[in-house]
Tab-separated table of C-alpha atoms and ligand atoms in Angstrom:
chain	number	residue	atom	x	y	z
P	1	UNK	CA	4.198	18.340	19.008
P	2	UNK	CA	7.000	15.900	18.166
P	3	UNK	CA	7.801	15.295	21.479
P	4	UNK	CA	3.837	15.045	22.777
P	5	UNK	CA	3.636	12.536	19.605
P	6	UNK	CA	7.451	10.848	20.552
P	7	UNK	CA	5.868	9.885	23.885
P	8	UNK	CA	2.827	7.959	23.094
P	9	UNK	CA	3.740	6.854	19.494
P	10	UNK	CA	3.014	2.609	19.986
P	11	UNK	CA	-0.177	3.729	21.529
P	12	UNK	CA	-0.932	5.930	18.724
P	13	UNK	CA	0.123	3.206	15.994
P	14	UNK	CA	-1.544	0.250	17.806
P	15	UNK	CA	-4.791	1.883	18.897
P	16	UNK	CA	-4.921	3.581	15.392
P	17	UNK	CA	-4.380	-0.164	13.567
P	18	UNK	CA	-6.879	-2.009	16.111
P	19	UNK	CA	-9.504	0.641	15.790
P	20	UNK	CA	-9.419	0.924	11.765
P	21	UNK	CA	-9.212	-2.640	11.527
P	22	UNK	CA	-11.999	-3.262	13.693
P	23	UNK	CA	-13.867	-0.987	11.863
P	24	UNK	CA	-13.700	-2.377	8.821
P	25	UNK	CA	-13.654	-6.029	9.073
P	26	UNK	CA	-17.345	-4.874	10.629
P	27	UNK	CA	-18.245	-2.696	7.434
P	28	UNK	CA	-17.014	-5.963	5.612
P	29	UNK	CA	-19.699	-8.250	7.032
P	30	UNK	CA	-22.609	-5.542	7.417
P	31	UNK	CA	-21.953	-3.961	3.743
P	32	UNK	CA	-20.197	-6.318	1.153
P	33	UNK	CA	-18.625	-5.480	-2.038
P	34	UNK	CA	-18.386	-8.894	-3.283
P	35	UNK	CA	-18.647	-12.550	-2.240
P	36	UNK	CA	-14.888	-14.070	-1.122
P	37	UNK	CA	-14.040	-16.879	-3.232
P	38	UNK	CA	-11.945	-18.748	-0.150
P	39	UNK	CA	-12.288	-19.564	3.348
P	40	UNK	CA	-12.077	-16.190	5.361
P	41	UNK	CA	-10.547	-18.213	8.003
P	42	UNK	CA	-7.617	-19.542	5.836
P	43	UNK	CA	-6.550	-16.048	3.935
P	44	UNK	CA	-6.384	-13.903	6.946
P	45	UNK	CA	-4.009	-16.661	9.277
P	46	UNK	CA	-1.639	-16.054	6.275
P	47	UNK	CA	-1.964	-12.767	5.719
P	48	UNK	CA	-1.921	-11.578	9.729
P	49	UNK	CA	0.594	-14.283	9.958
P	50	UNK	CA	2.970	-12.134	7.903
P	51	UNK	CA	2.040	-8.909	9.584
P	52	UNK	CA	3.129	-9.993	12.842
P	53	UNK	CA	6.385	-11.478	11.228
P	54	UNK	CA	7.274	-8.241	9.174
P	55	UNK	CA	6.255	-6.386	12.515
P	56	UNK	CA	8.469	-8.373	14.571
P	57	UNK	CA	11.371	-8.293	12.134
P	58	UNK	CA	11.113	-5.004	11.278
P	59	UNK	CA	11.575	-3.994	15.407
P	60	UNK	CA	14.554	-6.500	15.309
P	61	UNK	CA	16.449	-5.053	11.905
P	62	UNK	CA	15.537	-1.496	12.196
P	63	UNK	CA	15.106	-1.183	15.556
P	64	UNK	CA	15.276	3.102	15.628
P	65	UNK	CA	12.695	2.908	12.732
P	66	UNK	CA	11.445	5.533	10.504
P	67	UNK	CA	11.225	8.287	12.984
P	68	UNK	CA	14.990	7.331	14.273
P	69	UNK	CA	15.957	8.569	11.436
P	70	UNK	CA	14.117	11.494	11.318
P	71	UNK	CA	15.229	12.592	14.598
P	72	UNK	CA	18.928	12.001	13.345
P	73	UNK	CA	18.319	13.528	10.123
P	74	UNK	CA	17.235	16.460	12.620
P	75	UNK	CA	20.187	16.390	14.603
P	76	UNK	CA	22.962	16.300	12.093
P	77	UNK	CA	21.321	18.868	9.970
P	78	UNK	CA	20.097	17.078	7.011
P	79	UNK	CA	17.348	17.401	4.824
P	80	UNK	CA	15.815	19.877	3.404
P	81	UNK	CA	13.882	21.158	6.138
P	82	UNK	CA	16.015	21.286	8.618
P	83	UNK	CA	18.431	23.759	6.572
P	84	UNK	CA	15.683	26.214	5.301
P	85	UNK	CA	13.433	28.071	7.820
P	86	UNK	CA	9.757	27.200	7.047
P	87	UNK	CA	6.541	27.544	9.290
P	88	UNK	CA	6.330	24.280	11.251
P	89	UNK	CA	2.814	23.283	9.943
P	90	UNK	CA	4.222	23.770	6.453
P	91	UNK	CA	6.949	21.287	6.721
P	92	UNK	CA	4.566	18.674	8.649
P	93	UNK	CA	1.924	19.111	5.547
P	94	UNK	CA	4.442	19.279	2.610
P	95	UNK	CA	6.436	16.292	4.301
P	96	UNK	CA	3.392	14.267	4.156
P	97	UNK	CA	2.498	14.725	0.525
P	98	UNK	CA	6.066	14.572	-0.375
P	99	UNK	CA	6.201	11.016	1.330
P	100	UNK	CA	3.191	9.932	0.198
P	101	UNK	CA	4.196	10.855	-3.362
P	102	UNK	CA	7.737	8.972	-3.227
P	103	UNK	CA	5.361	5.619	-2.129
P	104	UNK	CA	3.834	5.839	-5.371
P	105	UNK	CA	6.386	6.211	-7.031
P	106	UNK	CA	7.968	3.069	-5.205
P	107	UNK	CA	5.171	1.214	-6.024
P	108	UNK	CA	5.455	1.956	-10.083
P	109	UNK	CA	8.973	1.107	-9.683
P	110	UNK	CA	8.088	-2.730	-8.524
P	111	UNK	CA	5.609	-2.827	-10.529
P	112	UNK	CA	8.207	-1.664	-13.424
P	113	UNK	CA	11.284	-3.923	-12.205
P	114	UNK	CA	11.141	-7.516	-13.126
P	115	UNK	CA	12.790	-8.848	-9.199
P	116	UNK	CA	10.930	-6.046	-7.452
P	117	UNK	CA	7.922	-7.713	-9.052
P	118	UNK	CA	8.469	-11.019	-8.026
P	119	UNK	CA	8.021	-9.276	-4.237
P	120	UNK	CA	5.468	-7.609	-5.093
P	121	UNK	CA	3.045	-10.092	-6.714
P	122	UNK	CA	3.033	-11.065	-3.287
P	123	UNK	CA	0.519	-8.295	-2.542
P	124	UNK	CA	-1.155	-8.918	-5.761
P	125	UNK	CA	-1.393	-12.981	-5.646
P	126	UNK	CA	-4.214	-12.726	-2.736
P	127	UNK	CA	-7.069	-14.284	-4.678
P	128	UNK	CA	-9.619	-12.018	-2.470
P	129	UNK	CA	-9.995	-8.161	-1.628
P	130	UNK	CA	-10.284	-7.776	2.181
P	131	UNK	CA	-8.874	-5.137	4.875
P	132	UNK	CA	-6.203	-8.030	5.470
P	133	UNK	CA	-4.752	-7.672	2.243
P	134	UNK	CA	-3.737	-3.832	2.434
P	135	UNK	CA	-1.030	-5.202	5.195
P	136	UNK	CA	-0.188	-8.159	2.803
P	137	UNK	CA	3.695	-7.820	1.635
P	138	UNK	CA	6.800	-10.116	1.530
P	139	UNK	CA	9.385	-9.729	4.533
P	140	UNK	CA	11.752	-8.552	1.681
P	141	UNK	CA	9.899	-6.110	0.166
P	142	UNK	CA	9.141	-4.367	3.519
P	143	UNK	CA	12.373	-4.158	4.304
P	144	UNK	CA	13.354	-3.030	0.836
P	145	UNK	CA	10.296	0.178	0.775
P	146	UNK	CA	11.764	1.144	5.106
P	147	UNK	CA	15.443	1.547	3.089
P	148	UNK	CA	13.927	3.823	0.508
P	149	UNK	CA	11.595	5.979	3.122
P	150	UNK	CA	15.233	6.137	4.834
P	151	UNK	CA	16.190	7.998	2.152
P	152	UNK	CA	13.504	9.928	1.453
P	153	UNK	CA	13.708	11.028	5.085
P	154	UNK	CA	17.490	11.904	4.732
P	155	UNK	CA	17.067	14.497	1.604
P	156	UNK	CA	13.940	15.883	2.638
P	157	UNK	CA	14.371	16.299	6.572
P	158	UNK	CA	10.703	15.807	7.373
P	159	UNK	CA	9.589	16.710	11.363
P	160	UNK	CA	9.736	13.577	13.414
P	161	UNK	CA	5.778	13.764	13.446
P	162	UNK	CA	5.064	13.764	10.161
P	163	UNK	CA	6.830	10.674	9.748
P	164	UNK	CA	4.647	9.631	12.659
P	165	UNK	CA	1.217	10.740	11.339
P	166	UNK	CA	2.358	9.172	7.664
P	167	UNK	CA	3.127	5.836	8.652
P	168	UNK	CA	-0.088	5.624	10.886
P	169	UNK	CA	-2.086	7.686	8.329
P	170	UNK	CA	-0.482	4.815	5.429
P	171	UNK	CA	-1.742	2.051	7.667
P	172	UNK	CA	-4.945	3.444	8.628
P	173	UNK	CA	-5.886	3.821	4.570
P	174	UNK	CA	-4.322	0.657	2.984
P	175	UNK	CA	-6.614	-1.156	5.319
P	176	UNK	CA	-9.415	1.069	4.704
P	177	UNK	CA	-8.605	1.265	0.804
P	178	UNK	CA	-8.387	-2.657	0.622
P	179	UNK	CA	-11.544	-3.496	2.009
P	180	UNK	CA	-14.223	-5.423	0.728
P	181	UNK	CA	-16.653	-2.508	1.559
P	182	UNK	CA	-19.643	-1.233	-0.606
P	183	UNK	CA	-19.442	2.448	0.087
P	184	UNK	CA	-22.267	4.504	-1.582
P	185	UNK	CA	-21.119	4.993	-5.444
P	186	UNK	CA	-21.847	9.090	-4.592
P	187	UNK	CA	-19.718	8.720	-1.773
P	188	UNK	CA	-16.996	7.054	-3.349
P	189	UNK	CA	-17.115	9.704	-6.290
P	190	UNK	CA	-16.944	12.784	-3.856
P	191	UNK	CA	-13.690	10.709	-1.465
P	192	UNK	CA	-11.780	9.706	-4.615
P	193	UNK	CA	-11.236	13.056	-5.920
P	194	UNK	CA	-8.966	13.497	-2.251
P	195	UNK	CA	-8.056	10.158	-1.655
P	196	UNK	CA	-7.332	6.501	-3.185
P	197	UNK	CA	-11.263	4.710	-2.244
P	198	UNK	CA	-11.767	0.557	-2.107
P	199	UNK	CA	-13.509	0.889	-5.568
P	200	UNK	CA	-10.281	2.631	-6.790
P	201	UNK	CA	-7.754	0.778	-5.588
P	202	UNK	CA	-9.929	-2.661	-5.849
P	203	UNK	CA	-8.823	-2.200	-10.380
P	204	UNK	CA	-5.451	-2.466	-9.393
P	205	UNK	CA	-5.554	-6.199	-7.773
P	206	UNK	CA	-7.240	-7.062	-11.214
P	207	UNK	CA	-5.759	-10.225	-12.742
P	208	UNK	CA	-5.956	-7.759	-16.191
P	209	UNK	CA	-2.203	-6.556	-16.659
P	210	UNK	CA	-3.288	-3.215	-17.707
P	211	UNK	CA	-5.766	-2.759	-14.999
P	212	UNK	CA	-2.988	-3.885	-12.353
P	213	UNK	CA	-0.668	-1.260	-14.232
P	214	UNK	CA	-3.024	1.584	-12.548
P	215	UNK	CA	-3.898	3.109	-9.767
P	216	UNK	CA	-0.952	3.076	-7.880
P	217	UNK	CA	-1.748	5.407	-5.393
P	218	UNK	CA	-1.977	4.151	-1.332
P	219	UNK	CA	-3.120	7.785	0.263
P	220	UNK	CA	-4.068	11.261	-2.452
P	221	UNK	CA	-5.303	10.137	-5.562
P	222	UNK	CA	-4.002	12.695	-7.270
P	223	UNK	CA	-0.564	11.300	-8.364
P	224	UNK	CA	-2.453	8.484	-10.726
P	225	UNK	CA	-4.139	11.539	-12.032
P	226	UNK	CA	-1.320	13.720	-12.250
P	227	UNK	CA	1.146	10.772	-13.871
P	228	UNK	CA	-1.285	9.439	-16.248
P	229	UNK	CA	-2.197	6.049	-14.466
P	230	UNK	CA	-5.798	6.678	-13.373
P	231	UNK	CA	-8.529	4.332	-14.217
P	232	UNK	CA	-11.698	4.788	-13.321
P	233	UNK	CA	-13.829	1.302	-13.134
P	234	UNK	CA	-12.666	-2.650	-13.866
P	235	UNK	CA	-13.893	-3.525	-17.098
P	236	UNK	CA	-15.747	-6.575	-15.941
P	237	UNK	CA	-17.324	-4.465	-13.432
P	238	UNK	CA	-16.479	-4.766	-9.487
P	239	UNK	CA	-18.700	-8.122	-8.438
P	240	UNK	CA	-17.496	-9.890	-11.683
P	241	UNK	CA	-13.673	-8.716	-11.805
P	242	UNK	CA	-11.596	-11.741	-11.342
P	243	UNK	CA	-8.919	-10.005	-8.354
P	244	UNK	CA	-5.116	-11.566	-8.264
P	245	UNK	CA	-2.811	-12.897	-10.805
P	246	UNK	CA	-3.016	-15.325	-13.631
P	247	UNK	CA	0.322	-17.281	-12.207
P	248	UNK	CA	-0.764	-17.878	-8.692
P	249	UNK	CA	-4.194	-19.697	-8.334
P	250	UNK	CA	-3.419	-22.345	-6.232
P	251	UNK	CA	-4.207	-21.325	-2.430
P	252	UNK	CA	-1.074	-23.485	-1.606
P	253	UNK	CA	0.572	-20.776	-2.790
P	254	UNK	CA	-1.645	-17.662	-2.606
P	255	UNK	CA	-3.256	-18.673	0.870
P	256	UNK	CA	-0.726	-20.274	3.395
P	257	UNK	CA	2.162	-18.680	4.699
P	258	UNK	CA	4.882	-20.751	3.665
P	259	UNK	CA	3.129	-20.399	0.354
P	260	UNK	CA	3.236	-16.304	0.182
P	261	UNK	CA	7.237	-16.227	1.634
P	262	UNK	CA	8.409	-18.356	-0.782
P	263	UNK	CA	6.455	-17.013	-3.756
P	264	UNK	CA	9.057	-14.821	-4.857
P	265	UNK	CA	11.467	-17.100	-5.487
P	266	UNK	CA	9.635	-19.689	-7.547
P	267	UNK	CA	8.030	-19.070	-11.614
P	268	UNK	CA	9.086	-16.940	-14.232
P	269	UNK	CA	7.952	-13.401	-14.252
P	270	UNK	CA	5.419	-12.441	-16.587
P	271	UNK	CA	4.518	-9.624	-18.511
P	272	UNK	CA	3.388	-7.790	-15.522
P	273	UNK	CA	6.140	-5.620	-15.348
P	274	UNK	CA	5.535	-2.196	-16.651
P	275	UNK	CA	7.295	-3.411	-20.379
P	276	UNK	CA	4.779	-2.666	-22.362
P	277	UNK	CA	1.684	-0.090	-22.831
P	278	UNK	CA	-1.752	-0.553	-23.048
P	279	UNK	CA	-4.026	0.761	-25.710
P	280	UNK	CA	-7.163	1.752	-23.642
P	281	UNK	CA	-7.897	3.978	-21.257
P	282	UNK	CA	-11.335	4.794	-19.377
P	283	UNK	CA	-11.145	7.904	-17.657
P	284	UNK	CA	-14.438	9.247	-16.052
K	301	LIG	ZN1	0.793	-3.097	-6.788
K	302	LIG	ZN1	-3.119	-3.221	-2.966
């Protein structure tokens, strides 16, 4: 398997992105959630500008990637699963969920973390709700979360294709769980109780401060539910929620590219940060 995967992973990874992406920038214009507020045109040169550049300089400063070090994690013997005997299928399975779990918790943490935050409101500062914003982050803070999954790798050991299947499985659902796509409100209700939906994740990108302080989840839903930061519906409702941050309005800095790299470094930070706790909560 990790070999048969090895072999053909940029096919796997590119066909996987093309083909989800495709699929729902189509959903997008057949079945809208909500009207964009800018020029389609404009947002998604800046935000598939930066894909390309985090792709490109993510191949140039971690050139063996993710699954590099999963396959020397293998070969020096560290990690968890490569010093206890388990069933192969149980490693891939629990390696997944184990991954996806430290994500979330990466994304509380720059949430939580004044700097991190300042990267982060990157993500956040896109002033609409479209498949192109689930691949919207700062150079910095993708090179910051491949460190961390480094290290995740390390202690837990994973097999070289569940890193594989993760990272595609990630993309595949950030650009299917940031899409401005009106899925049928049974539908959503039956998917969210598996995995983070559009209408779930959609709350978080709320300008509110204690509607972007939930829903952190990217893949399984269940770690908002588990940790205490599930909320259910925007209180304004999903046509009339205003999405991005009080700060960052102007599409100078929102929209462009130059705008979104050199966010981070201009402003004061806000209370966004996890500092404080909110008082209600609206659990269905
Ligand atoms: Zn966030
Ligand atoms: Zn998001």
């Amino acid at each position: 398997m990790d070999e048969l995967i090895a072999s053909h992973e940029t096919g796997i990874r590119l066909g996987s992105f093309l083909g989800v992406f495709a699929c729902m920038a189509l959903l997008e214009l057949l079945a809208p959630r909500r009207a964009l507020t800018q020029p389609r045109a404009n947002r998604w040169l800046g935000n598939i500008g930066l894909v390309v550049l985090n792709t490109s300089l993510l191949r140039v400063v971690f050139p063996a990637a993710a699954v590099g070090v999963a396959e020397y994690a293998q070969l020096s013997q560290w990690g968890w699963f490569n010093q206890v005997e388990v069933h192969p299928v149980v490693a891939l399975v629990v390696s997944i969920i184990v991954l996806d779990m430290a994500i979330y918790l990466q994304h509380v943490m720059f949430h939580a973390v004044p700097l991190l935050w300042r990267l982060h409101r990157v993500h956040h500062a896109d002033l609409d709700f479209d498949v192109t914003t689930g691949a919207r982050f700062h150079p910095v803070e993708i090179l910051l979360s491949m460190l961390i999954k480094f290290g995740v790798i390390v202690l837990l050991g994973p097999p070289l294709a569940a890193v594989v299947i993760f990272e595609v499985l990630l993309n595949a659902m950030a650009m299917f769980n940031h899409s401005n796509v009106r899925l049928p409100l049974g539908l959503d209700s039956v998917l969210r109780r598996i995995v983070v939906t559009p209408d779930m994740h959609r709350v978080h990108h709320s300008h509110l401060a204690d509607e972007t302080n939930s829903n952190f989840g990217f893949n399984l839903s269940v770690w908002d539910r588990l940790f205490g930061t599930y909320r259910a519906q925007p209180a304004a409702g999903h046509t009339d929620m205003v999405i991005g941050i009080d700060t960052f309005r102007d599409p100078v800095h929102c929209v462009t590219l130059h705008g979104i790299l050199f966010m981070p470094f201009i402003g004061k930070v806000t209370d966004y940060a996890i500092n404080r706790r909110w008082d209600t909560h609206n659990d269905d």
